[in-house]
Amino acid sequence: MTAAEKYNWEPLCKREDLVAGSGVCALLGGEQVALFYLPDEEPAIYALGNRDPIGGANVLSRGIVGDIGGELVVASPLYKQHFSLRSGACLEDEAIKVEVYSVRLDGDSVLIAR
Amino acid sequence: MDSTKTQRRIVVVGNGMVGHHFVASLVEAATGDHITVIGEEPRPAYDRVHLSDVFAGRSAEDLAMATRETYQGWGVDAHFGDPAIAIEREAKVVVTELGRRFAYDKLVLATGSYPFVPPVPGADNDRCLTYRTIDDLGAIKAKARHSKVGVVVGGGLLGLECANALKNLGLQTHVVEFAPGLMGVQIDEGGSRMLRRKIEALEVQVHTSKNTSRIVAGTDTALSMEFADETSLATDMIVFSAGIRPRDDLARKAELGVGERGGIVIDYKCKTSDADIFAIGECALFGGRIYGLVAPGYRMAEAVASQLAQREGSFQGADMSTKLKLLGVDVGSIGDAHGRSEGSMSFVFSDEREDCYKRLVTSGDGKQLLGAVLVGDCEDYDTLLQYYLNGIELPADPQGLILPASSGQPLLGVSALPATATICSCHNVTKGDVIGAIDGGCCSLVEVKGETSASTGCGGCSAMLKSLVEDELGARGVTVDKSLCEHFPYTRQELYHLARIGEVKSFTELLAAHGKGRGCDICKPTVASIMASLWNEHILAPAHVGLQDTNDTFMANMQKDGTYSVVPRIAGGEITPEKLLVLGKVAQDYGLYTKITGGQRIDLFGARLEQLPAIWAELVAAGFETGHAYGKSLRTIKSCVGSSWCRYGVQDSVGMAIRLENRYKGLRSPHKLKSAVSGCTRECAEAQSKDFGVIATEHGWNLYICGNGGMKPRHADLFATDLDDDTLISYIDRFLMFYIRTADRLQRTSVWMDNLEGGIEYLRQVIIEDSLGIAAELEAQMALVVDTYQCEWKATLEDPAKLKRFRQFVNSEEPDNGVVFVQERQQIRPARAEERLRLVAVAK
Ligand code: SRM
Ligand SMILES: Cc1cc2nc3c(=O)[nH]c(=O)nc-3n(C[C@H](O)[C@H](O)[C@H](O)COP(=O)(O)OP(=O)(O)OC[C@H]3O[C@@H](n4cnc5c(N)ncnc54)[C@H](O)[C@@H]3O)c2cc1C
Ligand code: SF4
Ligand code: FES
């Protein structure tokens, strides 16, 4: 059994809702999930909690994505700290971490693990 | 001041490589002339020299040397697909096929040449083609699809290049040559024989001393070529490449002097027999010869542009040395390749195992190089050419120069060359020019190329240029890291030039060409801003999405709680009561906090992401435009009320502020730009604290530049006085574009000038005296930005794809529950953390 099959995958939104090279936000129950779609990467989709713990607002999906030393990151639009798309860790302050969600693309659907 | 009356009208007929180079040189010389271009081909000039690259997969667009927009940006009136058919010399008018008439003060003919097709019966068959234009390429490709065998008539430079193309198209290829050897003009008999050997080894059949007598229908193939010696050759298609003939028909009809065998006769000033008509490039006959290469044509173009700019300019003939790769075989020819000079000596080295042939022709005393032929190995070409061009004395045993390297003869490195040595012959750049550029501050190959244009023509000099630049930089111990970020080893200024010169239109392209990794929040917005300054496409065009800071992405300023502020443009601070009411109504309907800003306009705060489109739809409908409060771009131009109302005002400061604001709105720049216009010296608009400030005088306007409020205030410096409206605007155009070109990322104008060597004096030279000769280019670029302005919000509202992003959640209509307001002084503000806890608890 692969790691992917262990989870209960649930549809979150459609592929066409995503914006290539950037982020959007989806609601999962009461939680805000920032989804980043990077078609040239493997995997092509990443999900973090939308709340910027430093700025204290729900804005991470509106940050610029890129890489720092090869690590995929999003920069918060408020005060520009970088958060790893894979681990959720804040590059500027190792004590701070945001939620990471497992997501994958299945045809036209974006699935999230619960 | 109406300048069009005094403007000289320059008409250029022909938009090939040389015609284009002429226009570019004239624009650069900023003569202020009105230029009209008449081109027969349906597209602007392209790189004919690299035409064959299209067979190897390059697209026709890749070859373009200019686009219609290039010309528009230069203010050049260009017409394509409509050839000139007559010159009325008395009236000084050129007439085109479509009947358009263009009056000229000076006329430049750059009509180039056409491929010569021998008058052989049957040569008019539709399977007989020529090879000169992009359209010809299409025809050759189309015919090749239905052919197995192809013949090229002509074993010269172009013929062999064409044979290569046919071979690459998968045809069984033949070359038919009238003379006994290949490339008889450029290389001697020995070289020609070696070339033939090598070409035949590639399975291209070579037939020399063949005189075609007629072309008839074939039996197994479409055609059969019959020769005077009664042999024949079966083929499906024929491409004629048997030399070129100058296109002098227009000149003939107008009774200009032409040569016996064609060509418009010109003197060393490139003037024809009519003093107001010049001829340049392959249509021109100078000293009894047609120069069938691009570099001499460029020299002619520059000579004419220079004269029109009231400077010296003449054409003294040109060197015809060439280095090429034909069917993968290196061939070089320098000077007197045939050893025809009086008393010359020859040294020949031939190696049939390695298939290489070299010949040196020297003066009788063996000290000067007069010519050379290289076939199969061109490694020595650059060195030999330098000996030849610069008259450098040869070593005691000149043969050492062409013997295989084991003989230990050192190559002539760039370091051995005199400063006068030509490095790039396409752009006439000497070693001294390159060193000058480095002394002037260029720190990389890219900068030197940008500064001198070296190596931006045929590319033949790139290896030598690179080693020269590396040597010189090395000697100065240069290794300064001015990288923008880890993804680009360049400064913003360098990236700007790379993007401009390479006409790069997207981040992805720029990253692929000049960077590494995936980019970050430093380089992405920087590049987006460069792209906007250069090409002014919509900031949310698909190629630019994801590059912008959130403020630019959503065209609003993000506040501390993730909501946005809305700032419509209120040019000059002037607003009608009707519009004020609209702002009030919108703020009321959406419950927004309202404030007069420090920039004389009104800011509406607290809008949620998903509310922005509806708010802006109402504002746009009422005639508002975006205020770019979010962009690194022009913010506000403040005004005082000025002469219309104020008892002291001497000029209409509100009118000027509105004019300037509407001109520069939307201009993207390294940092934000602010300005103000005061109606008199009392200076109520605080113009002296702005990036550019304007203060009215009795006689016009005083212009102040590089002021700044903010963190480190600095008063602006007086730059020029008593300017009329148009001069004021042209100076501001140049100032802003020069800043955009040369400033660092997030560098305000004040800091930029303080870091500029020569300071304000230098800026005066560049902007007022045009010491760099770029004023016209800067103005043209500003004109492009002004002409392509669009209200980003209006354009976004018209495009459902762009609006899709303005949703808090892609899968729900719920608002962001993190946004909580409280009331204060009868308006909203974001709740503080402790207030929020309380409020949320109560709600539950
Ligand atoms: C709204 C406004 C304050 C106000 O309520 O009056 C304002 C608001 C902000 N200013 Fe300002 N500035 C405002 C007028 C000014 C002025 C006064 C002026 O323009 O006459 C100055 C000093 C003049 C100058 O720039 O030279 C000013 C100097 C700054 C600076 C310091 C710039 C510097 O080079 O030192 C910053 C920081 C920066 O840009 O890096 C800044 C940055 C900001 C930011 C972008 C801060 C931020 O990151 O959020 C604020 C955006 C809020 C928003 O949503 O619009 N603001 N800011 C004013 C908007 C004017 C407008 O209509 O567009
Ligand atoms: C396949 C190929 C390979 C080449 N390789 C090299 C090389 O390696 N090195 C080198 O130095 N040179 C090379 N050349 C030669 C080089 O391309 C020419 O020297 C150069 O293009 C000449 O420029 P020009 O502007 O004078 O003429 P052209 O480029 O021929 O341009 C003349 C233009 O004027 C237009 N025109 C003509 N009459 C009229 C009219 N009445 N009204 C309006 N427009 C008109 C024509 O349609 C054409 O577009 C090569 C040429 C070809 C075809
Ligand atoms: S002074 Fe500071 S707090 Fe006030 S608007 Fe400007 S940036 Fe914001
Ligand atoms: S010699 Fe042609 S680009 Fe320099």
CSV table of C-alpha atoms and ligand atoms in Angstrom, one decimal, chain B residues 294-295 298 385 422-429 453-462 465, ligand 4:
chain,number,residue,atom,x,y,z
B,294,VAL,CA,26.2,43.1,-44.9
B,295,ALA,CA,29.1,44.9,-43.1
B,298,TYR,CA,26.1,49.0,-42.7
B,385,LEU,CA,42.6,38.7,-40.2
B,422,THR,CA,38.9,46.1,-35.3
B,423,ILE,CA,37.2,43.5,-33.1
B,424,CYS,CA,33.7,43.7,-34.6
B,425,SER,CA,33.5,44.6,-38.2
B,426,CYS,CA,29.7,44.6,-38.3
B,427,HIS,CA,29.6,47.4,-35.9
B,428,ASN,CA,33.0,48.9,-36.4
B,429,VAL,CA,34.1,48.4,-32.8
B,453,SER,CA,27.0,46.8,-29.9
B,454,ALA,CA,30.0,44.6,-30.6
B,455,SER,CA,29.0,41.0,-31.4
B,456,THR,CA,25.4,41.9,-32.0
B,457,GLY,CA,25.6,41.6,-35.8
B,458,CYS,CA,26.8,38.4,-37.5
B,459,GLY,CA,28.3,37.1,-34.3
B,460,GLY,CA,31.5,36.2,-35.9
B,461,CYS,CA,33.6,38.1,-33.4
B,462,SER,CA,32.0,36.8,-30.3
B,465,LEU,CA,35.2,39.8,-27.9
C,4,FES,S1,31.8,41.0,-36.6
C,4,FES,FE1,29.7,40.7,-37.0
C,4,FES,S2,28.9,40.9,-35.0
C,4,FES,FE2,30.9,41.5,-34.7
